[in-house]
Short mmCIF file of C-alpha atoms in Angstrom, two decimals:
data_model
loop_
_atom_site.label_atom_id
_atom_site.label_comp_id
_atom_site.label_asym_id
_atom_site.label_seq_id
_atom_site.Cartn_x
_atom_site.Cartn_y
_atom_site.Cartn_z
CA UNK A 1 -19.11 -54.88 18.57
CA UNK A 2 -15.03 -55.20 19.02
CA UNK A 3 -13.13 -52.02 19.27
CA UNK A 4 -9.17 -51.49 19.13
CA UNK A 5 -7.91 -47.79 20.80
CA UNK A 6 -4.86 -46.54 19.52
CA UNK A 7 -3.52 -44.31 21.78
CA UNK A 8 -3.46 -43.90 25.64
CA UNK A 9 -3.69 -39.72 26.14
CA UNK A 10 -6.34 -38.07 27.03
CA UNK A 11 -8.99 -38.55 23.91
CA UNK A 12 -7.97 -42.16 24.01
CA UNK A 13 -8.97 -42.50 27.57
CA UNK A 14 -12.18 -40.28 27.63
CA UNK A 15 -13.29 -42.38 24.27
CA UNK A 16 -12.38 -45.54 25.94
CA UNK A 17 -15.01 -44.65 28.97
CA UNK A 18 -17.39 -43.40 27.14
CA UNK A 19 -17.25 -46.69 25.14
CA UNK A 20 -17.20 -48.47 28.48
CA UNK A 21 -20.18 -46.90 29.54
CA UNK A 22 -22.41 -48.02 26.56
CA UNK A 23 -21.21 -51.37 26.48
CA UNK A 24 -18.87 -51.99 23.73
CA UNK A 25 -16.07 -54.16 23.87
CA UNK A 26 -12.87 -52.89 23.97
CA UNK A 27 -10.70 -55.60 23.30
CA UNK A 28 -7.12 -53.99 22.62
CA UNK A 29 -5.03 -51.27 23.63
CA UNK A 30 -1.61 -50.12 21.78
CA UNK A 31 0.28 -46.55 22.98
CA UNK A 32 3.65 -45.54 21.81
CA UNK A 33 4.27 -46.07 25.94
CA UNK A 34 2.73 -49.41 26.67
CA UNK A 35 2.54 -49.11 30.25
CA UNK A 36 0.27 -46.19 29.12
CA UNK A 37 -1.40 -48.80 27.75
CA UNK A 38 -1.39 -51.29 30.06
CA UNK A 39 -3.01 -48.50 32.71
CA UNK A 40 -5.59 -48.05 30.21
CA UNK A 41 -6.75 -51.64 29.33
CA UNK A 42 -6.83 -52.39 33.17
CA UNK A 43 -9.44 -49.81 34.12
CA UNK A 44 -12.09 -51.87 31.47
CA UNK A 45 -10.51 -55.15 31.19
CA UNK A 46 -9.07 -54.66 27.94
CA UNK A 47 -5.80 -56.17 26.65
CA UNK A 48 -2.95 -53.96 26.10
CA UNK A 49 -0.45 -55.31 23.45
CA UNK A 50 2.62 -54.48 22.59
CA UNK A 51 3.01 -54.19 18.76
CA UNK A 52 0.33 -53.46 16.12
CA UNK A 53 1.21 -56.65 14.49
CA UNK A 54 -1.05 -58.13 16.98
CA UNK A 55 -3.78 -56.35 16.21
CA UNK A 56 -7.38 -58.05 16.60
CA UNK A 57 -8.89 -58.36 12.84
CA UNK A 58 -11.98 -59.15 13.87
CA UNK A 59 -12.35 -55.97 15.26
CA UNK A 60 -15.04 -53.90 13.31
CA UNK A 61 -13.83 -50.11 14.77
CA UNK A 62 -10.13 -49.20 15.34
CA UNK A 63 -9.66 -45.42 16.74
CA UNK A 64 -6.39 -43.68 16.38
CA UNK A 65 -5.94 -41.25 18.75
CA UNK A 66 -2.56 -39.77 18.51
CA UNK A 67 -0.58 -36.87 17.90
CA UNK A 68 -1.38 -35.72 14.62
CA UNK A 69 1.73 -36.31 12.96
CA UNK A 70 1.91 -39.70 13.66
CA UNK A 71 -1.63 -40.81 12.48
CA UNK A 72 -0.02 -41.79 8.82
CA UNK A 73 2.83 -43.89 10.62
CA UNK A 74 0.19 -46.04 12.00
CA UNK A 75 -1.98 -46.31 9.50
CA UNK A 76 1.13 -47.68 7.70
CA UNK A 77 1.34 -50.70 10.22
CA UNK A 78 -2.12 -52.03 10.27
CA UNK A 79 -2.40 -53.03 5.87
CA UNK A 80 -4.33 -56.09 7.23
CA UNK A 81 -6.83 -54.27 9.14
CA UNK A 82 -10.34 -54.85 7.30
CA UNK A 83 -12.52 -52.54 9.79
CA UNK A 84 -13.27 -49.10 9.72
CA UNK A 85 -10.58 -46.90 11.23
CA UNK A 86 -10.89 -43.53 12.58
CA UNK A 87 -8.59 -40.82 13.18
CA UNK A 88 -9.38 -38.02 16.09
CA UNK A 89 -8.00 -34.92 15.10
CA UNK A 90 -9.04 -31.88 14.48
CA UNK A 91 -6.81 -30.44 11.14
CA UNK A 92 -5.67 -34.02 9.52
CA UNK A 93 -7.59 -34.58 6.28
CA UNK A 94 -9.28 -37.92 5.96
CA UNK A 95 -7.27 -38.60 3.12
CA UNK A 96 -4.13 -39.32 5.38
CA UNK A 97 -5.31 -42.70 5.10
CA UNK A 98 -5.91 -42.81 1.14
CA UNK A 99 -4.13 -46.10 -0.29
CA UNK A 100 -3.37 -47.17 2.97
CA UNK A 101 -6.40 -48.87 4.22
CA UNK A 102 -10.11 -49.85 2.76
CA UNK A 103 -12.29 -48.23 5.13
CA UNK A 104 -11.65 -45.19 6.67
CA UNK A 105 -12.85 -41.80 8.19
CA UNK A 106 -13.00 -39.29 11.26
CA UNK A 107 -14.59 -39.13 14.60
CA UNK A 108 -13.65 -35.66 15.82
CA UNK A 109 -14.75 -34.81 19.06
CA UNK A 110 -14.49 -31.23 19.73
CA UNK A 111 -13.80 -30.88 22.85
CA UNK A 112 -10.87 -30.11 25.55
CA UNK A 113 -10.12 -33.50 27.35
CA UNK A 114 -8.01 -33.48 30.24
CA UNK A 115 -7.53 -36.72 32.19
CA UNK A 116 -8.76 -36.00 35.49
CA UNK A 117 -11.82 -34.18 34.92
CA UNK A 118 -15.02 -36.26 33.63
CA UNK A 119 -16.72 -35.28 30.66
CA UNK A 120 -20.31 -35.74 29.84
CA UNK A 121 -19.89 -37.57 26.69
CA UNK A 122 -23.45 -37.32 25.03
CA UNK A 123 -22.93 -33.39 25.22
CA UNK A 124 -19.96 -33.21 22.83
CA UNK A 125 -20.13 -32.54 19.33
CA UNK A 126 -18.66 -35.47 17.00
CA UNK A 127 -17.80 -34.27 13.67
CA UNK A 128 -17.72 -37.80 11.34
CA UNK A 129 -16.17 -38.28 7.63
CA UNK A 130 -16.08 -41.49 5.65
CA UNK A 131 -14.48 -42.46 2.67
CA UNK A 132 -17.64 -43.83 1.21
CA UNK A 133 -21.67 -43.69 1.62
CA UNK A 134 -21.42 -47.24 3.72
CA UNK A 135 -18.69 -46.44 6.00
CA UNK A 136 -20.31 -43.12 7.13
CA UNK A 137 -23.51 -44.47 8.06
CA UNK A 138 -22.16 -46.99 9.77
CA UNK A 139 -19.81 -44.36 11.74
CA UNK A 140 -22.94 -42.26 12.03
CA UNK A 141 -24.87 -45.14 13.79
CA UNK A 142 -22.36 -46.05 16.14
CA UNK A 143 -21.24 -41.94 16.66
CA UNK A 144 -24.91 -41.56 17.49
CA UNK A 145 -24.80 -44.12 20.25
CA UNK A 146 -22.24 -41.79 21.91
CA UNK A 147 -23.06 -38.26 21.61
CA UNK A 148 -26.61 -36.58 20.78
CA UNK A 149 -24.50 -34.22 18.66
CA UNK A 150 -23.19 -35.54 15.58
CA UNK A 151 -22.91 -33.54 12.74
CA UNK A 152 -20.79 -34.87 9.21
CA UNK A 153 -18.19 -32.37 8.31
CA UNK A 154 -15.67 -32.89 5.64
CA UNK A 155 -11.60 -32.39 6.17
CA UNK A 156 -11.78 -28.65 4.94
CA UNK A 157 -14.41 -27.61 7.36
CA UNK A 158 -13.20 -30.02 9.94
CA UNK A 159 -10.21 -27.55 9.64
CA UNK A 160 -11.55 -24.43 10.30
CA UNK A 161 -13.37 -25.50 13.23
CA UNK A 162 -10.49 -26.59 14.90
CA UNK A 163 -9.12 -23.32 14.23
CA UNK A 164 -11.73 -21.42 15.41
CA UNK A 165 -11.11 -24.35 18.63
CA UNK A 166 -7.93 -22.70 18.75
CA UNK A 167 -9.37 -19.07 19.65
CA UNK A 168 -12.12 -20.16 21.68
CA UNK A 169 -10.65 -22.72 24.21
CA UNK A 170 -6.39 -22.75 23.45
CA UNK A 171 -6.51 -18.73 23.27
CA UNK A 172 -9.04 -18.32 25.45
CA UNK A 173 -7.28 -19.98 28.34
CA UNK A 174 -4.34 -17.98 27.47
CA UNK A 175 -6.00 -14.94 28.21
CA UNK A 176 -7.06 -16.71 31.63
CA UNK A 177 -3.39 -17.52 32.50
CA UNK A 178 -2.52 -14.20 31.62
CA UNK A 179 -4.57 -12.73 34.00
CA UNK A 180 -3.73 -15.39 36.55
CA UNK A 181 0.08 -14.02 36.23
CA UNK A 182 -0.77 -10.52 36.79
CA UNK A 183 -2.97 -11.33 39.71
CA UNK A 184 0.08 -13.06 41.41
CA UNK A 185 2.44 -10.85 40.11
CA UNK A 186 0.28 -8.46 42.41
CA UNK A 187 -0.64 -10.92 45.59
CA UNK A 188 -3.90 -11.18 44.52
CA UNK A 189 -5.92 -14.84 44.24
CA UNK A 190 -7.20 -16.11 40.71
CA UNK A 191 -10.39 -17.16 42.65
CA UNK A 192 -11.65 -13.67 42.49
CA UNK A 193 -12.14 -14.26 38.85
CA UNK A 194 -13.91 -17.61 38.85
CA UNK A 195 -17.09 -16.50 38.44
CA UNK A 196 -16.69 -13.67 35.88
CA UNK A 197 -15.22 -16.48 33.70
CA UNK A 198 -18.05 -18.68 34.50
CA UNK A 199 -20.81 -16.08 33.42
CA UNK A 200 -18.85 -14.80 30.40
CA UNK A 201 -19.10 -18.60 29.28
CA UNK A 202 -22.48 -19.14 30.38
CA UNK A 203 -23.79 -16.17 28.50
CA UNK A 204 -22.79 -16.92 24.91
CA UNK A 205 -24.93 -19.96 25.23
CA UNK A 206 -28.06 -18.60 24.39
CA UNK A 207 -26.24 -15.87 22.71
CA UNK A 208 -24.02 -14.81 19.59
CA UNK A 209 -20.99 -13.50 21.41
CA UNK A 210 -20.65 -10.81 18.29
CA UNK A 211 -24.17 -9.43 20.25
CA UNK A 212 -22.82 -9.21 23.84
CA UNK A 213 -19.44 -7.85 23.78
CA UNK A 214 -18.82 -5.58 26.95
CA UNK A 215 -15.40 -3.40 27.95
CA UNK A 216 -13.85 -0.70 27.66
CA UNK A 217 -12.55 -1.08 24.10
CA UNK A 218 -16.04 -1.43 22.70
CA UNK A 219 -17.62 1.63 24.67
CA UNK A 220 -14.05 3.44 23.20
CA UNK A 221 -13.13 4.47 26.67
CA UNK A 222 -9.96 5.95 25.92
CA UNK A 223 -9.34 7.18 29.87
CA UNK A 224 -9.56 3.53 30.87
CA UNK A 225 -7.73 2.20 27.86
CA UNK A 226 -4.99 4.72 28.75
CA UNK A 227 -4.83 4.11 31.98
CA UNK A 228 -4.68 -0.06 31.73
CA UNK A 229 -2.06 0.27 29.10
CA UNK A 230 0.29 2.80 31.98
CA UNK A 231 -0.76 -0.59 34.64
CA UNK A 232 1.27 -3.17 31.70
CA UNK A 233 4.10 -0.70 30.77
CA UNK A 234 6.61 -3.29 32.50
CA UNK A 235 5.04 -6.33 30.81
CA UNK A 236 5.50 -5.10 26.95
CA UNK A 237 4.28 -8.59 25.62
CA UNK A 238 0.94 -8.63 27.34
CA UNK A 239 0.70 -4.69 26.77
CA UNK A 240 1.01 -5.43 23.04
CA UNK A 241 -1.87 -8.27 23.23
CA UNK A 242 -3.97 -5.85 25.19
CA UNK A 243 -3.60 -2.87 22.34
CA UNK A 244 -4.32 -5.43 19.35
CA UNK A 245 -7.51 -7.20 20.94
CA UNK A 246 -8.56 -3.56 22.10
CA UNK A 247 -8.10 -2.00 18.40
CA UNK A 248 -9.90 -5.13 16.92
CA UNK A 249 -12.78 -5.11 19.44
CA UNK A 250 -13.21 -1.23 18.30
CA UNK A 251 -13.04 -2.59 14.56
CA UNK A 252 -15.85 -5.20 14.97
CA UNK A 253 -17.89 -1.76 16.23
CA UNK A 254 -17.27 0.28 13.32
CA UNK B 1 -32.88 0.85 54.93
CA UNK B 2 -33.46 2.95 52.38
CA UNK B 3 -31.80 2.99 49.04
CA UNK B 4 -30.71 5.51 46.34
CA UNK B 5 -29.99 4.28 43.44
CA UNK B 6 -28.06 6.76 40.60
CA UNK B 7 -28.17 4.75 37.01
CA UNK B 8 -30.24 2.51 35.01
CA UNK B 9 -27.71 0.24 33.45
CA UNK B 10 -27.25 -2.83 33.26
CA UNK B 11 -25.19 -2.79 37.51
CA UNK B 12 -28.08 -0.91 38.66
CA UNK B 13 -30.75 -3.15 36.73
CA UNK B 14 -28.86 -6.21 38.74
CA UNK B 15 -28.14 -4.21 41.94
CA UNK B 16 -31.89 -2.74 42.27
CA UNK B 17 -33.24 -6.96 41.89
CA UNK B 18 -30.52 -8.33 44.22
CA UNK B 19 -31.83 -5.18 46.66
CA UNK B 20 -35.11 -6.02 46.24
CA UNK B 21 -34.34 -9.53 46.79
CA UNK B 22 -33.73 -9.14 50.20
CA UNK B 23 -36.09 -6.22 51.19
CA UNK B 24 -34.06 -3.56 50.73
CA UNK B 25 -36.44 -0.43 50.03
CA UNK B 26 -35.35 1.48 47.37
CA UNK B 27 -37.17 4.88 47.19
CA UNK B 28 -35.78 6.63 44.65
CA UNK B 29 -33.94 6.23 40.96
CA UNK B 30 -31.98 8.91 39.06
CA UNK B 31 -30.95 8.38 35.24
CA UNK B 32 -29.71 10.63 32.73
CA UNK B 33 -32.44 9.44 30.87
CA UNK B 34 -35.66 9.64 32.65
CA UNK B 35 -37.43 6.98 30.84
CA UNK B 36 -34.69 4.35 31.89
CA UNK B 37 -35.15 5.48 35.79
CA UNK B 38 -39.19 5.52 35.16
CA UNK B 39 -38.94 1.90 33.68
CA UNK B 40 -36.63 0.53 36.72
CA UNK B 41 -38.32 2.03 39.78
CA UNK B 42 -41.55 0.70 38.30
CA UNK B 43 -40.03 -2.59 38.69
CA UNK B 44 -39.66 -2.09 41.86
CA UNK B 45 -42.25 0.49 43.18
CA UNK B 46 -39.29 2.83 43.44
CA UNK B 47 -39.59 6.73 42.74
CA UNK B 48 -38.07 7.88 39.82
CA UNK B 49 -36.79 11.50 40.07
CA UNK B 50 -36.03 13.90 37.67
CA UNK B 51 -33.36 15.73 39.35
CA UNK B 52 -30.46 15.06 42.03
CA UNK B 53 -31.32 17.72 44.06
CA UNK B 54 -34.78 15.79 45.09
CA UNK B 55 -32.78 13.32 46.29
CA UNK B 56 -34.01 11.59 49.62
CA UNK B 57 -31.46 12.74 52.06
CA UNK B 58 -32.67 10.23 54.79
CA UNK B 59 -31.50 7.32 52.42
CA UNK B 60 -28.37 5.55 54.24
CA UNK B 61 -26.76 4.63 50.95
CA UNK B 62 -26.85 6.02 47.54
CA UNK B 63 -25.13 3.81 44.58
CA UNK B 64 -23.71 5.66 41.91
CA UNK B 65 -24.00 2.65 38.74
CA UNK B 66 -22.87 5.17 35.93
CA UNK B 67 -20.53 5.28 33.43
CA UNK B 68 -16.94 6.32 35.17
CA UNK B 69 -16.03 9.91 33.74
CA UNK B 70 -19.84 10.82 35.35
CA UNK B 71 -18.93 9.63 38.87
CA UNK B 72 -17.07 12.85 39.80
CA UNK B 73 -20.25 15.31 38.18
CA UNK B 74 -22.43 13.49 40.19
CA UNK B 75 -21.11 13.61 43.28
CA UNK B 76 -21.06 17.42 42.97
CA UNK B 77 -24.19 17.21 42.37
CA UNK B 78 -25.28 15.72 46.12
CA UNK B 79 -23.22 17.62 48.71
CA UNK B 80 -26.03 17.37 51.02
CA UNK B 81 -26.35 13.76 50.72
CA UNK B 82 -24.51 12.53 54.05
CA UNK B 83 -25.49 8.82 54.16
CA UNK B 84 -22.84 6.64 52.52
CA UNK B 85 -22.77 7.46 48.36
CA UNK B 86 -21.02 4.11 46.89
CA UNK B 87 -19.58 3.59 42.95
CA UNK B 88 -19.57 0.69 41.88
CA UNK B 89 -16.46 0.96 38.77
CA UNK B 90 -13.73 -1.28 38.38
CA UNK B 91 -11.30 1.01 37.42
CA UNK B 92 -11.99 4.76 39.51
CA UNK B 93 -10.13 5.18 42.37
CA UNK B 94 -12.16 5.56 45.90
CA UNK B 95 -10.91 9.07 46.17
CA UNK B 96 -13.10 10.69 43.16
CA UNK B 97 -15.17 11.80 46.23
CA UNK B 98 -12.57 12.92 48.20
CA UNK B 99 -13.57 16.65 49.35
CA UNK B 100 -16.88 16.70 47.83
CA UNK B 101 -18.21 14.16 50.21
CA UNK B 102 -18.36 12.77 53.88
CA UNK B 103 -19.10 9.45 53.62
CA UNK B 104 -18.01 7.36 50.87
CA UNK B 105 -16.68 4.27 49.12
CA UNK B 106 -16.87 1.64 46.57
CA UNK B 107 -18.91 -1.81 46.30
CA UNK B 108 -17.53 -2.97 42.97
CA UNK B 109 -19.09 -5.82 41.78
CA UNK B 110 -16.78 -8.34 39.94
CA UNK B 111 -19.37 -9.90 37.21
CA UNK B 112 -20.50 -9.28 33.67
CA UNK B 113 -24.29 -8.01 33.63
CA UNK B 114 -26.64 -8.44 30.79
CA UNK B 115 -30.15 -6.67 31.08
CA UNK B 116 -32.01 -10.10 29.87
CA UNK B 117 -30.01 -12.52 32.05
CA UNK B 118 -30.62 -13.28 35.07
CA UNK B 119 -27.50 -13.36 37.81
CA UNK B 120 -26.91 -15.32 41.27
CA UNK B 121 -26.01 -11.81 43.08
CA UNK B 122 -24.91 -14.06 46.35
CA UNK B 123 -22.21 -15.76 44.05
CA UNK B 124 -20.56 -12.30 42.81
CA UNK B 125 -17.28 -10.91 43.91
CA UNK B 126 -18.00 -8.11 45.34
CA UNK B 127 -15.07 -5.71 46.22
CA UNK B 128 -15.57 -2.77 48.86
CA UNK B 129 -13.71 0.26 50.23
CA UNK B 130 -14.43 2.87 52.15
CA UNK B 131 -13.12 6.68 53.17
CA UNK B 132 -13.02 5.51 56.74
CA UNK B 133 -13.63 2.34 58.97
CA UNK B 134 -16.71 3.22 60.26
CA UNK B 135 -18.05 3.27 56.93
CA UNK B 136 -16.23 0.08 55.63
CA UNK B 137 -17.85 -2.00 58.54
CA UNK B 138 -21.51 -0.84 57.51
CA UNK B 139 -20.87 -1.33 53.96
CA UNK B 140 -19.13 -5.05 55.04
CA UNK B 141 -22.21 -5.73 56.75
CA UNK B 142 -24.54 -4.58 53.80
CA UNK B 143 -22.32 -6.07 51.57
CA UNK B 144 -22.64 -9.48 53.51
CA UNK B 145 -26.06 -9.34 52.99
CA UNK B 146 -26.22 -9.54 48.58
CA UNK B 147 -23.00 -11.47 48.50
CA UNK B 148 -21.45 -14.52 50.07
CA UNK B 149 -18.24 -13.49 48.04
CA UNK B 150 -17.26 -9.82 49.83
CA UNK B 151 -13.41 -8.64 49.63
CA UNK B 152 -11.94 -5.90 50.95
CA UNK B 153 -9.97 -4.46 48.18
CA UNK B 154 -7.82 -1.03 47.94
CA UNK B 155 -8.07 1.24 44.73
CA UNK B 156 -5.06 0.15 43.07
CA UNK B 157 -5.95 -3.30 43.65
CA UNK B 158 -9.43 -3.23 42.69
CA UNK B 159 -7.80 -1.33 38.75
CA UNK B 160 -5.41 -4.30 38.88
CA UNK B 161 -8.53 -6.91 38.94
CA UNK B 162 -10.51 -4.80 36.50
CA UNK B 163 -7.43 -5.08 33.97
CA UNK B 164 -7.72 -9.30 34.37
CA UNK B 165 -11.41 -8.97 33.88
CA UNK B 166 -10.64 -7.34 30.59
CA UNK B 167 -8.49 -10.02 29.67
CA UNK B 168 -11.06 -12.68 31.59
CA UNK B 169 -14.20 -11.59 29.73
CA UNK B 170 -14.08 -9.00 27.68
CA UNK B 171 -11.06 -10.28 25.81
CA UNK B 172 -12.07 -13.88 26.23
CA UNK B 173 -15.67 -13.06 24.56
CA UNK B 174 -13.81 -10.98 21.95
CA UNK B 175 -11.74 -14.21 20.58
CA UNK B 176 -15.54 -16.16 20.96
CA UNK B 177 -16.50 -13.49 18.53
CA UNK B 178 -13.48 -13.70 16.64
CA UNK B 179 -14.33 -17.54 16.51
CA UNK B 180 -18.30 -16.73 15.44
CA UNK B 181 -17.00 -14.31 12.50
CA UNK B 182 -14.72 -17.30 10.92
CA UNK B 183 -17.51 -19.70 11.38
CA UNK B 184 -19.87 -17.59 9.69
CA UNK B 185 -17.66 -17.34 6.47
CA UNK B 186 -17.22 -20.72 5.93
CA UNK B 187 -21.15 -21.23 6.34
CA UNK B 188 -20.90 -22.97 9.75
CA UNK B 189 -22.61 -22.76 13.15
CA UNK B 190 -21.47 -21.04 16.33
CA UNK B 191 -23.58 -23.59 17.93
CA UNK B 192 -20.64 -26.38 17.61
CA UNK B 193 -18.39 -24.24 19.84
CA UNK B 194 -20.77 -24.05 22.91
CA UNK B 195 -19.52 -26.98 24.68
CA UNK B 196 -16.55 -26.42 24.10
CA UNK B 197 -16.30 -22.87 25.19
CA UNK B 198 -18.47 -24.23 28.52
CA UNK B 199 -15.78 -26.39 29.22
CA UNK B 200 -13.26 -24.47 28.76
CA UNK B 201 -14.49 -22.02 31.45
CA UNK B 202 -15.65 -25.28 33.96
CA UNK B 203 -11.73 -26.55 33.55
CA UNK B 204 -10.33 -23.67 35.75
CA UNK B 205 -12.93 -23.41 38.27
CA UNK B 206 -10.95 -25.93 39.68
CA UNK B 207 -7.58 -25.64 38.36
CA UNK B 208 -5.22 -23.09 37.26
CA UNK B 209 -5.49 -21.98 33.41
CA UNK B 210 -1.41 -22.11 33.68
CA UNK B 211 -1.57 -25.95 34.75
CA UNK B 212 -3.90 -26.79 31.83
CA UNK B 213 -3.14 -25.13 28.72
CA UNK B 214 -3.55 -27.51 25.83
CA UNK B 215 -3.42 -26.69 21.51
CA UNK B 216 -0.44 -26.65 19.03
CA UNK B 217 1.04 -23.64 20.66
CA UNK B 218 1.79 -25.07 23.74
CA UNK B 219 3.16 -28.69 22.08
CA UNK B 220 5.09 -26.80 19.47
CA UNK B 221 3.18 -28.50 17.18
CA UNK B 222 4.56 -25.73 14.38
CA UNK B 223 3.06 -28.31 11.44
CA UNK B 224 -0.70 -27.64 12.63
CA UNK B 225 0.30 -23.94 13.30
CA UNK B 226 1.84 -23.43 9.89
CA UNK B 227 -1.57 -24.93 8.07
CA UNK B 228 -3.86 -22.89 10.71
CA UNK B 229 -1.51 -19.50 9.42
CA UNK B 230 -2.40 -20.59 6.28
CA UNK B 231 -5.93 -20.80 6.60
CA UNK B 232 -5.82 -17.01 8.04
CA UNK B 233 -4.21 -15.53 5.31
CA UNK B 234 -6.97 -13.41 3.90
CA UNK B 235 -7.32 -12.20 7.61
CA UNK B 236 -4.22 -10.02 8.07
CA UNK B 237 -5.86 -8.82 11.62
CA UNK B 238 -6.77 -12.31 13.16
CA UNK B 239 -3.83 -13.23 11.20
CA UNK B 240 -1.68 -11.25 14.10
CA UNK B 241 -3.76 -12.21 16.84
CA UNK B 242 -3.24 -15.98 15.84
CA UNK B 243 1.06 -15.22 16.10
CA UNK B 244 1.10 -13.17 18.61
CA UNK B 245 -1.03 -15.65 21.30
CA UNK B 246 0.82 -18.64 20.00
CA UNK B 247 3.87 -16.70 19.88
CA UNK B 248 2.77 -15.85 24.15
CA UNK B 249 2.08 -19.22 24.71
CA UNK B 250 5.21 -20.88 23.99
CA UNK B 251 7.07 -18.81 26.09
CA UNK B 252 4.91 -19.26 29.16
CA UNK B 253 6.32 -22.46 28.33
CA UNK B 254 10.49 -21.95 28.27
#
């Protein structure tokens, strides 16, 4: 099996290993930056090229795995393309590629890549979406060959997932870097946190996180509520985010 | 040494194993509720007493693992209790004892604890003070003993840390929940989220969450934020949350 990426960032480069690692050939590489590319193709002997023109039609899989609002701008440049091409993201609709191209769908990993930390590949959940009972069970045979966790979700529920991504890894940092600021802000290391954020991710593993939610705001201690708010009275932005998660932890209660 | 131990939550569930754990004898355990303190000591052959005035005066430490507007009622309640009486609250400052005690301090252990889940104790934070030197050492060196992880940390410091460990877990498991509510309604599975959420927490054990926030908020990608708004509009509340954390997030970035 031939494969073109499309794309250098961070998905493109975790697929391309992961791809690597089972065995199937990557032949081409194209990134809006084609040293990007070039980088890429190097670490598995791949060819980066420099316009889509030159894409390889023998190729049976071509990802795309670029910023989402670019997705339909390549599509656009690869009409001769016969093989099944997949977009990677998380809130385009499959149908970005509707009277564009003959064989089309989705492989949406859902997962936070970042380039210099390895990812356990077969762990991650791949969400697929064809445009037709063929192309999906032929995405579905090779997705399985990657991950032990592929589920078919169409573009609408594909879409609230990523949003719910949003809250539970985007947001969820946030909150992280927030409290990294106010530990500097008072000489005080982010280390000491490390494990607390470990556990609280470790714990809704086995559990619904609805079931396990700890803290002031859902025991309604109003002394320690009070008295956290008077500790962000110079930082009115955080102080705000603190009083509407508080208040909506206490709703969740009632 | 001899133990006290005054609460049956889910600290003094943890503290009494981690005690136990390294051969600590703990004779006696106090509870508002008797049951809970009959239950624990059981555990650990432990005496469970009815009343703080039985209380084993020979013990050299007594913890006090209750909820924080109790801490100052019970102390009153042990004048005669001269070995060292410890709290173990985030957010109470070491001088609740002052004048109804000699020897005092606080061993504040920074973790989330679930009854059913078992915790590394030697990994935990664990934050101590004490009303005078003397006392600081022997709690450093009993501290040393369940904790590879011991910090000396001052009042105000120690309510400065409990505020990020709102925003760290308590916050952080409130957007999972957020996250398991939106799921629900659109007839998915929390269960797709896990790794995700995993890694999420793995990424800054070795970085910092400021160096590796990722999502449409922090690309001012407003196209996938406008359709994610969209898809909240029935939720006024999470609605809010959504703006207001994108809204943050941006500006960390300026």
């Amino acid at each position: 099996m031939k494969v073109v990426i499309i794309g250098a960032g961070n998905v493109a480069t975790h697929l391309v290993h992961a791809l690597k690692k089972i065995n199937v050939e990557i032949t081409q590489i194209w990134s809006f930056n084609y040293q990007n590319a070039q980088v890429l193709a190097k670490s598995v002997n791949a060819t980066a090229i420099n316009s889509l023109k030159e894409i390889d039609n023998k190729a049976q899989i071509a990802f795309i795995a670029i910023k989402d609002d670019s997705i339909e701008t390549i599509a656009k440049e690869i009409p001769a393309f016969k093989g099944l091409v997949l977009h990677t993201s998380g809130s385009v609709s499959v149908n970005v590629f509707l009277g564009l191209l003959e064989n089309y769908g989705v492989f949406y990993p859902l997962q936070t890549f970042s380039k210099n930390k390895a990812l356990n590949f077969k762990t991650i959940p791949i969400c697929i979406e064809a445009n037709n009972d063929q192309n999906l069970n032929t995405l579905k045979t090779f997705a399985n060959l990657l991950s032990n966790h592929v589920v078919e979700i169409v573009s609408q529920e594909r879409k609230i997932l990523h949003l719910t991504a949003v809250f539970a890894c985007n947001f969820t940092n946030h909150l992280y870097a927030i409290s990294q600021q106010i530990l500097e802000k008072n000489n005080l290391k982010f280390d000491i946190l490390r494990p607390l954020i470990a556990e609280t991710a470790a714990k809704v593993q086995n559990t619904l996180p609805l079931n396990v939610q700890t803290g002031p705001a859902i025991r309604n201690d109003k002394e320690t509520i009070k008295k956290q708010e008077i500790l962000l009275q110079n930082e009115p932005e955080v102080l705000e985010i603190y009083k509407i998660l508080s208040s909506h932890i206490k709703k969740i209660k009632e």
